[in-house]
PDB file of N, CA, C and O in Angstrom:
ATOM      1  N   UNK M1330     109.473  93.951  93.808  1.00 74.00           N
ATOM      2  CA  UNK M1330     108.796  93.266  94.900  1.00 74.00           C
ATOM      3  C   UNK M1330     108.781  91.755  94.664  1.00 74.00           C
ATOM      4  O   UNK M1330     109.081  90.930  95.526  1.00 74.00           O
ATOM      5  N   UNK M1331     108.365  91.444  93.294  1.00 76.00           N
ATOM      6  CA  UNK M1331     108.294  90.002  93.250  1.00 76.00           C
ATOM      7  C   UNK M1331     109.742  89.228  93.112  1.00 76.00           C
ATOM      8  O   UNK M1331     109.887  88.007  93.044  1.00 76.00           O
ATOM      9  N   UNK M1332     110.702  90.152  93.091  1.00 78.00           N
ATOM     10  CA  UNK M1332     111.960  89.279  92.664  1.00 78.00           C
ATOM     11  C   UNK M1332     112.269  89.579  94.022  1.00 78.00           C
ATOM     12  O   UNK M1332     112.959  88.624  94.380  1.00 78.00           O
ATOM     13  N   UNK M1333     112.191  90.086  94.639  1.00 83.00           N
ATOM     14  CA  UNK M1333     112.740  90.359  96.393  1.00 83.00           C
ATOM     15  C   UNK M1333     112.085  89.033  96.757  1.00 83.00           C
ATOM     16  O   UNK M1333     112.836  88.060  96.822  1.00 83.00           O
ATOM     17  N   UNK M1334     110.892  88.874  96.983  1.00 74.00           N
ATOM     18  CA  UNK M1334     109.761  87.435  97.197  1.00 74.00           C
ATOM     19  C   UNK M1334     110.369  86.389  96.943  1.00 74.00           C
ATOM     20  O   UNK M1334     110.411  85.441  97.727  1.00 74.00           O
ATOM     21  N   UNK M1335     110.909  86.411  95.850  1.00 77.00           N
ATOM     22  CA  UNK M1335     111.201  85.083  95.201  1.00 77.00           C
ATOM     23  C   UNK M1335     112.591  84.450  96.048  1.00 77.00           C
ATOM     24  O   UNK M1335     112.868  83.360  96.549  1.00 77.00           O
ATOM     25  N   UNK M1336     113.474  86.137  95.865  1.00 82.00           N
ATOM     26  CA  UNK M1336     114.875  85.161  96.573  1.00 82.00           C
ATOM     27  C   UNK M1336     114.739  85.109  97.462  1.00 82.00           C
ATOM     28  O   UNK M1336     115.323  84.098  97.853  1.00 82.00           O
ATOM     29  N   UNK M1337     114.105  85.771  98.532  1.00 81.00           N
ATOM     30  CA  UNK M1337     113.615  85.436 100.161  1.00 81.00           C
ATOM     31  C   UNK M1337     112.797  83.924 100.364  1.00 81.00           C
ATOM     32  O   UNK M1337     112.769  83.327 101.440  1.00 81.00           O
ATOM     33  N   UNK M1338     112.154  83.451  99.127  1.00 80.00           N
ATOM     34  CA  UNK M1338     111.390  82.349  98.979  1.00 80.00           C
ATOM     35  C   UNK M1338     109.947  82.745  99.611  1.00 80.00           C
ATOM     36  O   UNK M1338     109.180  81.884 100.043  1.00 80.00           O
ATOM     37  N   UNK M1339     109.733  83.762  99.619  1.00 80.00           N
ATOM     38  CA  UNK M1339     108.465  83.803 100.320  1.00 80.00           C
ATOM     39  C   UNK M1339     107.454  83.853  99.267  1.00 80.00           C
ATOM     40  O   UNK M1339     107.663  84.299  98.139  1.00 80.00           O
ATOM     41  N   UNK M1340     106.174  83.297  99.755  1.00 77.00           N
ATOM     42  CA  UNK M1340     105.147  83.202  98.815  1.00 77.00           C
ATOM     43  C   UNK M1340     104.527  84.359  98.222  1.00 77.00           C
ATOM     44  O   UNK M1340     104.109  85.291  98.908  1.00 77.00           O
ATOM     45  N   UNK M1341     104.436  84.313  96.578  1.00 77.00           N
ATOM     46  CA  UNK M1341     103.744  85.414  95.576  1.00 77.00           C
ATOM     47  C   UNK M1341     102.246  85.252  95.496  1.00 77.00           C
ATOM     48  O   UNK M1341     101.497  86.189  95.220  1.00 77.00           O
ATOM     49  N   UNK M1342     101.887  84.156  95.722  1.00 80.00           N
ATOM     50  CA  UNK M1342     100.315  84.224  95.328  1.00 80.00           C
ATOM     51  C   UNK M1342      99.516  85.236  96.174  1.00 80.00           C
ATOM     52  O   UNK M1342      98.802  85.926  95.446  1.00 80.00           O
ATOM     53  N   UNK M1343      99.417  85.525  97.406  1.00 78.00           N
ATOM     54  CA  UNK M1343      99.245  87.345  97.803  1.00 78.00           C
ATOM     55  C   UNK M1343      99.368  87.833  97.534  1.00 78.00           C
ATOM     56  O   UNK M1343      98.378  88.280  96.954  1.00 78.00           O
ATOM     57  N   UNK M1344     100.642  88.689  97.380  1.00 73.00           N
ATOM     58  CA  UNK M1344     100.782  89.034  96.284  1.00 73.00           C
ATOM     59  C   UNK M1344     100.592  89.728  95.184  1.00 73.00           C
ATOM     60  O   UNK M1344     100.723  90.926  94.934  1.00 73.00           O
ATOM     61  N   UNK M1345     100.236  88.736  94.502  1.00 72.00           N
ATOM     62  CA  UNK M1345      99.536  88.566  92.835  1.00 72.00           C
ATOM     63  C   UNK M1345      98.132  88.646  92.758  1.00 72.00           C
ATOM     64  O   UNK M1345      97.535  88.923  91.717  1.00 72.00           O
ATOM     65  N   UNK M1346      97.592  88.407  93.841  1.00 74.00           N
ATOM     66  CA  UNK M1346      96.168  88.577  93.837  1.00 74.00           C
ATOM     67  C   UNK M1346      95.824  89.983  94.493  1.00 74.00           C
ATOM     68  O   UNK M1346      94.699  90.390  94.201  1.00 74.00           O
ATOM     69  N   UNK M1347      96.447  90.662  95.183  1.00 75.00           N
ATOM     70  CA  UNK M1347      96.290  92.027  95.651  1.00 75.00           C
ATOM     71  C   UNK M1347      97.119  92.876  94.564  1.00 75.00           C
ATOM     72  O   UNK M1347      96.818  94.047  94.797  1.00 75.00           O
ATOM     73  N   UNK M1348      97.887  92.843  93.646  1.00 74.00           N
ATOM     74  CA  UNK M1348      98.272  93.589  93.019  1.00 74.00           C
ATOM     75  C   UNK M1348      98.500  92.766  91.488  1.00 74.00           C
ATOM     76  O   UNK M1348      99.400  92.052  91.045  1.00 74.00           O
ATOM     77  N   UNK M1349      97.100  93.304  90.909  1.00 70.00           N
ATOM     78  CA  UNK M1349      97.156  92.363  89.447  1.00 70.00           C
ATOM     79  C   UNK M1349      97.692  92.917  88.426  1.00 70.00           C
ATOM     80  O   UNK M1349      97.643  92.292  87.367  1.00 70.00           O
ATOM     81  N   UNK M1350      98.353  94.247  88.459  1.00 79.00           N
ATOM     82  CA  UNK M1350      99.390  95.017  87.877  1.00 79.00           C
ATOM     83  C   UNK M1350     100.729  94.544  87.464  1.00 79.00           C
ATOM     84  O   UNK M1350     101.519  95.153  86.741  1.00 79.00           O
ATOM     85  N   UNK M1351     100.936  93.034  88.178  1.00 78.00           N
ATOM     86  CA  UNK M1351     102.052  92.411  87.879  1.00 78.00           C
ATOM     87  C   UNK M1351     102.254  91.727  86.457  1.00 78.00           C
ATOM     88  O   UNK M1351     103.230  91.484  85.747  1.00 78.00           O
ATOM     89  N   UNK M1352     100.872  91.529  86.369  1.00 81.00           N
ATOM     90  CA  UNK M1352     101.125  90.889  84.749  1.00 81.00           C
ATOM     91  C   UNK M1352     101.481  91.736  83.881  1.00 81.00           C
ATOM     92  O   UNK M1352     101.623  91.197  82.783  1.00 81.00           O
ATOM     93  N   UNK M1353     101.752  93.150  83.882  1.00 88.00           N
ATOM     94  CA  UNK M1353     102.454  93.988  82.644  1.00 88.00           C
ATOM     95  C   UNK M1353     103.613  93.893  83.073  1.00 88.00           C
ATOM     96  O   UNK M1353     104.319  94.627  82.382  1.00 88.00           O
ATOM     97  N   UNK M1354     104.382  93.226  84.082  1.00 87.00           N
ATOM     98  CA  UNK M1354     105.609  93.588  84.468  1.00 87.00           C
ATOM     99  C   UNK M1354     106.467  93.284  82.675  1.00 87.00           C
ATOM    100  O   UNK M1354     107.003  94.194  82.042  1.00 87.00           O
ATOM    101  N   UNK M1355     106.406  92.226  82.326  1.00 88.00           N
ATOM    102  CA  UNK M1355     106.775  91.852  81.035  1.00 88.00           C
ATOM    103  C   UNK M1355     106.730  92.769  79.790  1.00 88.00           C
ATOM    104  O   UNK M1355     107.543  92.764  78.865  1.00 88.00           O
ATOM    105  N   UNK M1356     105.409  93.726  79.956  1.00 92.00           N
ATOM    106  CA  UNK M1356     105.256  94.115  79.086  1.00 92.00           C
ATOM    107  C   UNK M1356     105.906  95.326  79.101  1.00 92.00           C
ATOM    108  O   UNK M1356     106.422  95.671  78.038  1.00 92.00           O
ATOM    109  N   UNK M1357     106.020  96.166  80.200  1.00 93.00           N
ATOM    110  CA  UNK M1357     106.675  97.013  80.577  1.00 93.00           C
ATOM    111  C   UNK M1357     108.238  96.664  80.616  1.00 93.00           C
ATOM    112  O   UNK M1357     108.827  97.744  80.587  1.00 93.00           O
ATOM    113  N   UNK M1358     108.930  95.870  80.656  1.00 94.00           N
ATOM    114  CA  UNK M1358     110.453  95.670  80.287  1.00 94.00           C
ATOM    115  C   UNK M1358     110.516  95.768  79.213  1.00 94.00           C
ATOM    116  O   UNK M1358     111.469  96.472  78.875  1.00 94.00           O
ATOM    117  N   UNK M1359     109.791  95.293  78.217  1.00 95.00           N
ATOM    118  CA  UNK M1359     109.858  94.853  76.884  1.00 95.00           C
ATOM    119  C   UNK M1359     110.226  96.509  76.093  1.00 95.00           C
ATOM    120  O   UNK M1359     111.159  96.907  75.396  1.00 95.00           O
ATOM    121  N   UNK M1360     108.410  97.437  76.862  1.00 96.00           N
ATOM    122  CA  UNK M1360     108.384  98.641  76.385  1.00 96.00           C
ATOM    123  C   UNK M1360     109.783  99.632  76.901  1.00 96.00           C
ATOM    124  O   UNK M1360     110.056 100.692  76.339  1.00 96.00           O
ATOM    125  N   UNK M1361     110.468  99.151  77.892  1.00 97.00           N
ATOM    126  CA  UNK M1361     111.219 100.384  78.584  1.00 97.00           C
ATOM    127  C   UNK M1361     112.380  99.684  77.385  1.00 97.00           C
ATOM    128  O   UNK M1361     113.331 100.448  77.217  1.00 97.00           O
ATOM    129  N   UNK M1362     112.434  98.819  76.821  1.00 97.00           N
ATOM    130  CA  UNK M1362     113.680  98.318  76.333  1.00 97.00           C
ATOM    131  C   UNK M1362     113.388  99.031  75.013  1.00 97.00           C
ATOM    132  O   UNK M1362     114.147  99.967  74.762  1.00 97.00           O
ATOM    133  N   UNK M1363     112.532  98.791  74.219  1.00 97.00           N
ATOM    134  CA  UNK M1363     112.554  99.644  72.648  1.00 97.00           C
ATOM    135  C   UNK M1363     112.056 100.735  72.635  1.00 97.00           C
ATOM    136  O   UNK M1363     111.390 100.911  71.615  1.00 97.00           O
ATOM    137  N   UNK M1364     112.076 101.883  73.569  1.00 98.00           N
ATOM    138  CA  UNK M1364     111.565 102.854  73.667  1.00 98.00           C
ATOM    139  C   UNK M1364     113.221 103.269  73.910  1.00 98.00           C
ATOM    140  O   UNK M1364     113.705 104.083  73.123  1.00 98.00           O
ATOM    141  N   UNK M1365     113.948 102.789  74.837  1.00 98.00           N
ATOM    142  CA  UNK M1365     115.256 102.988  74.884  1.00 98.00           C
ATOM    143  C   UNK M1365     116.043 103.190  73.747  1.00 98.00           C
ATOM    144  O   UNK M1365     116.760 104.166  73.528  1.00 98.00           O
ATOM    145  N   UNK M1366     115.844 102.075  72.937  1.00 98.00           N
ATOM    146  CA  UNK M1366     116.524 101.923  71.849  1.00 98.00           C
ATOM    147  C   UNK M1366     116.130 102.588  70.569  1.00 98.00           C
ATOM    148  O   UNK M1366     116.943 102.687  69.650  1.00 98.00           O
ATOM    149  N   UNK M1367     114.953 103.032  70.480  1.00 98.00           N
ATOM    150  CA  UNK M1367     114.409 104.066  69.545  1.00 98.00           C
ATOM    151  C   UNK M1367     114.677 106.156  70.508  1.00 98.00           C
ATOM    152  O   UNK M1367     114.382 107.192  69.910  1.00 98.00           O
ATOM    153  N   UNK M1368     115.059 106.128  71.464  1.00 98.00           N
ATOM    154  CA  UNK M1368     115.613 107.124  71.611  1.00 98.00           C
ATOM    155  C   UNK M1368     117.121 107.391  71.387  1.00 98.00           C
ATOM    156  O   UNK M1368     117.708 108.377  70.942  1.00 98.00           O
ATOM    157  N   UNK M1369     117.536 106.252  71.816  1.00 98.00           N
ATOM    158  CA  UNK M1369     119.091 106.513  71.132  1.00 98.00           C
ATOM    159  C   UNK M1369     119.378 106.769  69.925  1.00 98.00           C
ATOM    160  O   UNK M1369     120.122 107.700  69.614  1.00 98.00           O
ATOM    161  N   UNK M1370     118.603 105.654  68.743  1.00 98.00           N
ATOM    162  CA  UNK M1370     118.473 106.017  67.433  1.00 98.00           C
ATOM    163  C   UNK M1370     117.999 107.333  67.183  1.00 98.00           C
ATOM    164  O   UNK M1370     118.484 107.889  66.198  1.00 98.00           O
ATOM    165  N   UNK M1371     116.896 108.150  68.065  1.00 98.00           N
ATOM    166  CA  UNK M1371     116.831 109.323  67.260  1.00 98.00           C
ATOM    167  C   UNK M1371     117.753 110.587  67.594  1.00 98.00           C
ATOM    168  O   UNK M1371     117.933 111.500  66.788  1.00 98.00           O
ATOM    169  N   UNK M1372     118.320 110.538  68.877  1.00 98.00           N
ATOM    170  CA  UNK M1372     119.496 111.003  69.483  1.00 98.00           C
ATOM    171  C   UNK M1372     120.636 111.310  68.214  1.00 98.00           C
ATOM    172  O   UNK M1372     121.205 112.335  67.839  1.00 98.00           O
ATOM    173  N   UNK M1373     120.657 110.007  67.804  1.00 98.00           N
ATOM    174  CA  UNK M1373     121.965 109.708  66.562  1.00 98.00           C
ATOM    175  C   UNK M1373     121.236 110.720  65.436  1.00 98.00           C
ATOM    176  O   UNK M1373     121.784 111.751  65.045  1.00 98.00           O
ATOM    177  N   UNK M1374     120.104 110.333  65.039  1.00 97.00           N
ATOM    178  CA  UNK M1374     119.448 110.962  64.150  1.00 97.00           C
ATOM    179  C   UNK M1374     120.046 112.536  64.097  1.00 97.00           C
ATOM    180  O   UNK M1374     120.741 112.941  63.165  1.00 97.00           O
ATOM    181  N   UNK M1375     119.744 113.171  64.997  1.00 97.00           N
ATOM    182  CA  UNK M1375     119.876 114.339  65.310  1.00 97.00           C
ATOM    183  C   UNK M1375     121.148 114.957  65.163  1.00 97.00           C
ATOM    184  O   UNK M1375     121.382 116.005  64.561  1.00 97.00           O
ATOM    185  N   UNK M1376     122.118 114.069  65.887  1.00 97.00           N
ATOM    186  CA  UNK M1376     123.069 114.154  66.225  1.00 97.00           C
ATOM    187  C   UNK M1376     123.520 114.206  64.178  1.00 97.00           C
ATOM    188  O   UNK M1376     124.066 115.223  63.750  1.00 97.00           O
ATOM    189  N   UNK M1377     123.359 113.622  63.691  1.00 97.00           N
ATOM    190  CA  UNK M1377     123.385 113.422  62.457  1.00 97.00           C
ATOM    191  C   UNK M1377     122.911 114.484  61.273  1.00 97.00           C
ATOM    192  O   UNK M1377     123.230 114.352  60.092  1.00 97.00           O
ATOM    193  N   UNK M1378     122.241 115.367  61.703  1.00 97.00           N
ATOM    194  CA  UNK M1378     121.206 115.840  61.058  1.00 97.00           C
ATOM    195  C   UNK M1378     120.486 115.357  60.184  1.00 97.00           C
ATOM    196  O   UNK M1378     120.434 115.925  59.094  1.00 97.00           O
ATOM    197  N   UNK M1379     119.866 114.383  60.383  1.00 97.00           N
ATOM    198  CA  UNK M1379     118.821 113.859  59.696  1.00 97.00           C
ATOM    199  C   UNK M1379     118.017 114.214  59.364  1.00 97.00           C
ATOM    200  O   UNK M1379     117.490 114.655  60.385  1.00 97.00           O
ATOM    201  N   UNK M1380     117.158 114.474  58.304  1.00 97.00           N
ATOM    202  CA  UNK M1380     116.163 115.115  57.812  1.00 97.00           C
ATOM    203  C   UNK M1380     114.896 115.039  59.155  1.00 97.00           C
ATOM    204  O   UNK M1380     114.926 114.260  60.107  1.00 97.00           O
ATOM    205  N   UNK M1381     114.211 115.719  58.972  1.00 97.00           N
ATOM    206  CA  UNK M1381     112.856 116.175  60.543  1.00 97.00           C
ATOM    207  C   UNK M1381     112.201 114.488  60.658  1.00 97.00           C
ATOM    208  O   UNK M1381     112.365 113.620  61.515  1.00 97.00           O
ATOM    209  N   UNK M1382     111.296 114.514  59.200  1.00 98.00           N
ATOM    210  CA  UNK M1382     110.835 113.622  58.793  1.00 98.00           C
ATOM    211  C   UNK M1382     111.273 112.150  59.342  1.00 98.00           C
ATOM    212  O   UNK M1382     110.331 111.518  59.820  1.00 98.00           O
ATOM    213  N   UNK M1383     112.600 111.462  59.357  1.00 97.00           N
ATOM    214  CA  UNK M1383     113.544 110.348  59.971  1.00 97.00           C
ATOM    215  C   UNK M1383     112.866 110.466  61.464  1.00 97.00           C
ATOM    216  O   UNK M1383     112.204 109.544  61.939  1.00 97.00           O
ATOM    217  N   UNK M1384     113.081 111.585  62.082  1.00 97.00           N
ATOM    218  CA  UNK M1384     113.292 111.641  63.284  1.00 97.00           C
ATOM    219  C   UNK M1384     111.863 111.551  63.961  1.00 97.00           C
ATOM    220  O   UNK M1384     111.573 110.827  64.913  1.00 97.00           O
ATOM    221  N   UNK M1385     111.061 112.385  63.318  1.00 98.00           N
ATOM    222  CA  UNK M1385     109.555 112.618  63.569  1.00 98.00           C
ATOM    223  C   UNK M1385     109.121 110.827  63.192  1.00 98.00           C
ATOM    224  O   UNK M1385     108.222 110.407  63.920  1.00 98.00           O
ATOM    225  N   UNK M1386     109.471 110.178  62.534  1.00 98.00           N
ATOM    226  CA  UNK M1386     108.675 108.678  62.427  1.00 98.00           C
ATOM    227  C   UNK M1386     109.977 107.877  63.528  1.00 98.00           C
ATOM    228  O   UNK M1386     109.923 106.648  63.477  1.00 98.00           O
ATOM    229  N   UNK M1387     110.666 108.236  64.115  1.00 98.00           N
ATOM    230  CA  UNK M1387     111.335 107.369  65.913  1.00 98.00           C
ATOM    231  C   UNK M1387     110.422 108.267  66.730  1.00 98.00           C
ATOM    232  O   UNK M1387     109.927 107.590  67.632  1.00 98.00           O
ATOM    233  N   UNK M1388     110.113 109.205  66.757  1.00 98.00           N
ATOM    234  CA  UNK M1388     109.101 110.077  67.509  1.00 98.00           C
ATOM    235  C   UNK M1388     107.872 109.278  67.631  1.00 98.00           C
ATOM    236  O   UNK M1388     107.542 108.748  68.692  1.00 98.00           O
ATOM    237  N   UNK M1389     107.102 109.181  66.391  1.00 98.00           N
ATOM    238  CA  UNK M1389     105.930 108.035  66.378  1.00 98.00           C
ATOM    239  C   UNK M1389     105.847 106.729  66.960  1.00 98.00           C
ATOM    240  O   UNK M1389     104.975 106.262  67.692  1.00 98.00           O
ATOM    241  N   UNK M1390     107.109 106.115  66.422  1.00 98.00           N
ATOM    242  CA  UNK M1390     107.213 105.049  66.926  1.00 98.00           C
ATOM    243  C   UNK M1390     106.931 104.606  68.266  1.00 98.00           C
ATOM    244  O   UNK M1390     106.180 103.728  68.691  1.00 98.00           O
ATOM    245  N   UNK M1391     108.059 105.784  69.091  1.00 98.00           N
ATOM    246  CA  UNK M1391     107.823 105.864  70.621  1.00 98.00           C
ATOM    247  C   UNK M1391     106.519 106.195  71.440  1.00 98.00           C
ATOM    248  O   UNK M1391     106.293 106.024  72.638  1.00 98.00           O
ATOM    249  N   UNK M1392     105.614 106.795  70.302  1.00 98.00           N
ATOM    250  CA  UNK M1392     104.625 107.488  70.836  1.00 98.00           C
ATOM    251  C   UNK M1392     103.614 105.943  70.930  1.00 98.00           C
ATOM    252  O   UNK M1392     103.114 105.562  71.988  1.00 98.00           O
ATOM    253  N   UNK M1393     103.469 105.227  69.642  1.00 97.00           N
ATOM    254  CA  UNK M1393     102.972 103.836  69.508  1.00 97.00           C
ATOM    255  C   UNK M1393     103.494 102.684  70.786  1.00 97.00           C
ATOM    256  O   UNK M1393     103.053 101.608  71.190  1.00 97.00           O
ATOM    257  N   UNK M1394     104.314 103.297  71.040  1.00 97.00           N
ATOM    258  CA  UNK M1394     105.172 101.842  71.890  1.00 97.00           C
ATOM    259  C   UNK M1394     104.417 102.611  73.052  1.00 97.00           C
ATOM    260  O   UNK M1394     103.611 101.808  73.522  1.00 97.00           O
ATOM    261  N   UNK M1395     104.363 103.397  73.482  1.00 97.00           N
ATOM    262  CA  UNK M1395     103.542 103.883  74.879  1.00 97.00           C
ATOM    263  C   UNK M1395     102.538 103.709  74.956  1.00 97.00           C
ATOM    264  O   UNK M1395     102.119 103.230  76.010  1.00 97.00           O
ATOM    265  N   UNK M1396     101.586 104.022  73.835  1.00 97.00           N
ATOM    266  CA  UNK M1396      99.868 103.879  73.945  1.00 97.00           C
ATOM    267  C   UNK M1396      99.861 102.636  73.940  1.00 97.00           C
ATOM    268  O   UNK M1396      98.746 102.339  74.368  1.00 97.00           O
ATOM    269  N   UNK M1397     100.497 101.580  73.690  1.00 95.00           N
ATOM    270  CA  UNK M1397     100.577  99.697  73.436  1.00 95.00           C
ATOM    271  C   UNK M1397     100.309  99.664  74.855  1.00 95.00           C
ATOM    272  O   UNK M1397      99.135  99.467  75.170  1.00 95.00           O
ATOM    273  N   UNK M1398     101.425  99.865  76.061  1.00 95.00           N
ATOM    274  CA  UNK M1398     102.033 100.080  76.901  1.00 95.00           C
ATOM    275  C   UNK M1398     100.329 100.120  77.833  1.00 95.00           C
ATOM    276  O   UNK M1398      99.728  99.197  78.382  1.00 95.00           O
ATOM    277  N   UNK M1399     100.017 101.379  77.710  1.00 95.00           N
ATOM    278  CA  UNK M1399      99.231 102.108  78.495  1.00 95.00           C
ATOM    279  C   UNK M1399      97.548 101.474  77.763  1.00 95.00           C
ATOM    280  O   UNK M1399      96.574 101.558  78.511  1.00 95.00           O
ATOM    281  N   UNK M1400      97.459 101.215  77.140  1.00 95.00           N
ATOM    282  CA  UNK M1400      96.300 100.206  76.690  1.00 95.00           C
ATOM    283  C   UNK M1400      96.140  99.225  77.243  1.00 95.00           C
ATOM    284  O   UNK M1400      95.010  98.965  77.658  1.00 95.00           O
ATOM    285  N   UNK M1401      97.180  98.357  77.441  1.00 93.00           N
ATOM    286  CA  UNK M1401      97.521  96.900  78.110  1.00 93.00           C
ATOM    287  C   UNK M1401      97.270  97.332  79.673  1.00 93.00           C
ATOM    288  O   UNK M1401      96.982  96.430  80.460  1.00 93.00           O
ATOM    289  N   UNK M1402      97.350  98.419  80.057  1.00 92.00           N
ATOM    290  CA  UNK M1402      97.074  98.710  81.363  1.00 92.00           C
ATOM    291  C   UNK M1402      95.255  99.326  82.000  1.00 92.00           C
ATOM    292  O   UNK M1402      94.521  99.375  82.986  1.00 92.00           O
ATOM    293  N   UNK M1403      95.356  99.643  80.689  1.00 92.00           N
ATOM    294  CA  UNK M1403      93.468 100.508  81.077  1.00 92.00           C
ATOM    295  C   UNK M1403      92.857  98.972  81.031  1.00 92.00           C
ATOM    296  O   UNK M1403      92.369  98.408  82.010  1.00 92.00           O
ATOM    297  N   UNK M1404      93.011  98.227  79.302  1.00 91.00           N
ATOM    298  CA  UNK M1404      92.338  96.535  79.614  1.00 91.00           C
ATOM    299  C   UNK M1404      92.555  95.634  81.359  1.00 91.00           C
ATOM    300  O   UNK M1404      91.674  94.935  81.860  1.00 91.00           O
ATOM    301  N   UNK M1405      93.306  95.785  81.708  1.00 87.00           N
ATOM    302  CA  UNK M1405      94.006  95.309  83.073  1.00 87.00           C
ATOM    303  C   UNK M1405      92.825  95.678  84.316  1.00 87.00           C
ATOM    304  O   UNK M1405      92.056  95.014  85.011  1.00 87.00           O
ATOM    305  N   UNK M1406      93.190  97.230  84.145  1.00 86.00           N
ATOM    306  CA  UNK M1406      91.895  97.654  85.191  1.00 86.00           C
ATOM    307  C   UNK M1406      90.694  97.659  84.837  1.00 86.00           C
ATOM    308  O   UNK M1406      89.860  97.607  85.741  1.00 86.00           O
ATOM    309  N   UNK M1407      90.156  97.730  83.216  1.00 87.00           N
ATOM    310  CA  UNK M1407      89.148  97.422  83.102  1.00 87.00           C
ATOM    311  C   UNK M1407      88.661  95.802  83.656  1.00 87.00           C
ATOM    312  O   UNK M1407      87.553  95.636  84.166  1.00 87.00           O
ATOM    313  N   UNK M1408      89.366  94.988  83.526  1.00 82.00           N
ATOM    314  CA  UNK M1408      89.387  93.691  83.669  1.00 82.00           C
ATOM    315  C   UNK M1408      89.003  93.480  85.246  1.00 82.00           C
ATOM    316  O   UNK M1408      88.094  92.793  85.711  1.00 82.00           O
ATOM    317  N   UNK M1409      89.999  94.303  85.942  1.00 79.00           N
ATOM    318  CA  UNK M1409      89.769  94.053  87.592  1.00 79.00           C
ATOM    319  C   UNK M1409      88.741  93.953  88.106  1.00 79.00           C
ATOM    320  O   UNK M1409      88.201  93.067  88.768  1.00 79.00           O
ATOM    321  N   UNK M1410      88.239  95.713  87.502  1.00 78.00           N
ATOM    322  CA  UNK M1410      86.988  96.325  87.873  1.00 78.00           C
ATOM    323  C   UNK M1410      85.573  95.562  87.878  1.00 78.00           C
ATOM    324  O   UNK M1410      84.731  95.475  88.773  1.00 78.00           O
ATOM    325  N   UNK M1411      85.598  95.041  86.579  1.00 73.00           N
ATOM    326  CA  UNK M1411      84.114  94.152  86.067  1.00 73.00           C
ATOM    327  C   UNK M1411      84.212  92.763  86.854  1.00 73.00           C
ATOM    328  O   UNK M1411      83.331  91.914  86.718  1.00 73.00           O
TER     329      UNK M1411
END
């Protein structure tokens, strides 16, 4: 939505103030990007037979990179709300 806005030139500050969900946009690329890249690695893992253990800590990892993710989002609406 906001990159549609932008090249149309039409104004974001509406926007941004009706939908304050935009500020994870960043954080959410960031997360879809090493969550990506820690599934491929455990893909390989597998693909590899890697001991459980290897695979089970890219498992964690991903599990950490989501609750980051989804924390940054409950603070957000907590934030709105109050």
């Amino acid at each position: 939505e906001i990159k549609g806005r932008r090249e149309n030139h039409e104004p974001l500050d509406e926007y941004k103030q009706e939908n304050p969900e935009w500020r994870l946009i960043g954080r959410a690329k960031y997360a879809e990007k090493v969550i990506s890249r820690l599934r491929k690695q455990k893909r390989e893992l597998i693909e590899q037979d890697a001991p459980r253990e290897k695979v089970k800590a890219i498992e964690d990892r991903i599990t950490v990179e989501m609750l980051r993710l989804n924390e940054a989002a409950r603070k957000l609406e907590e934030k709105e709300a109050a």
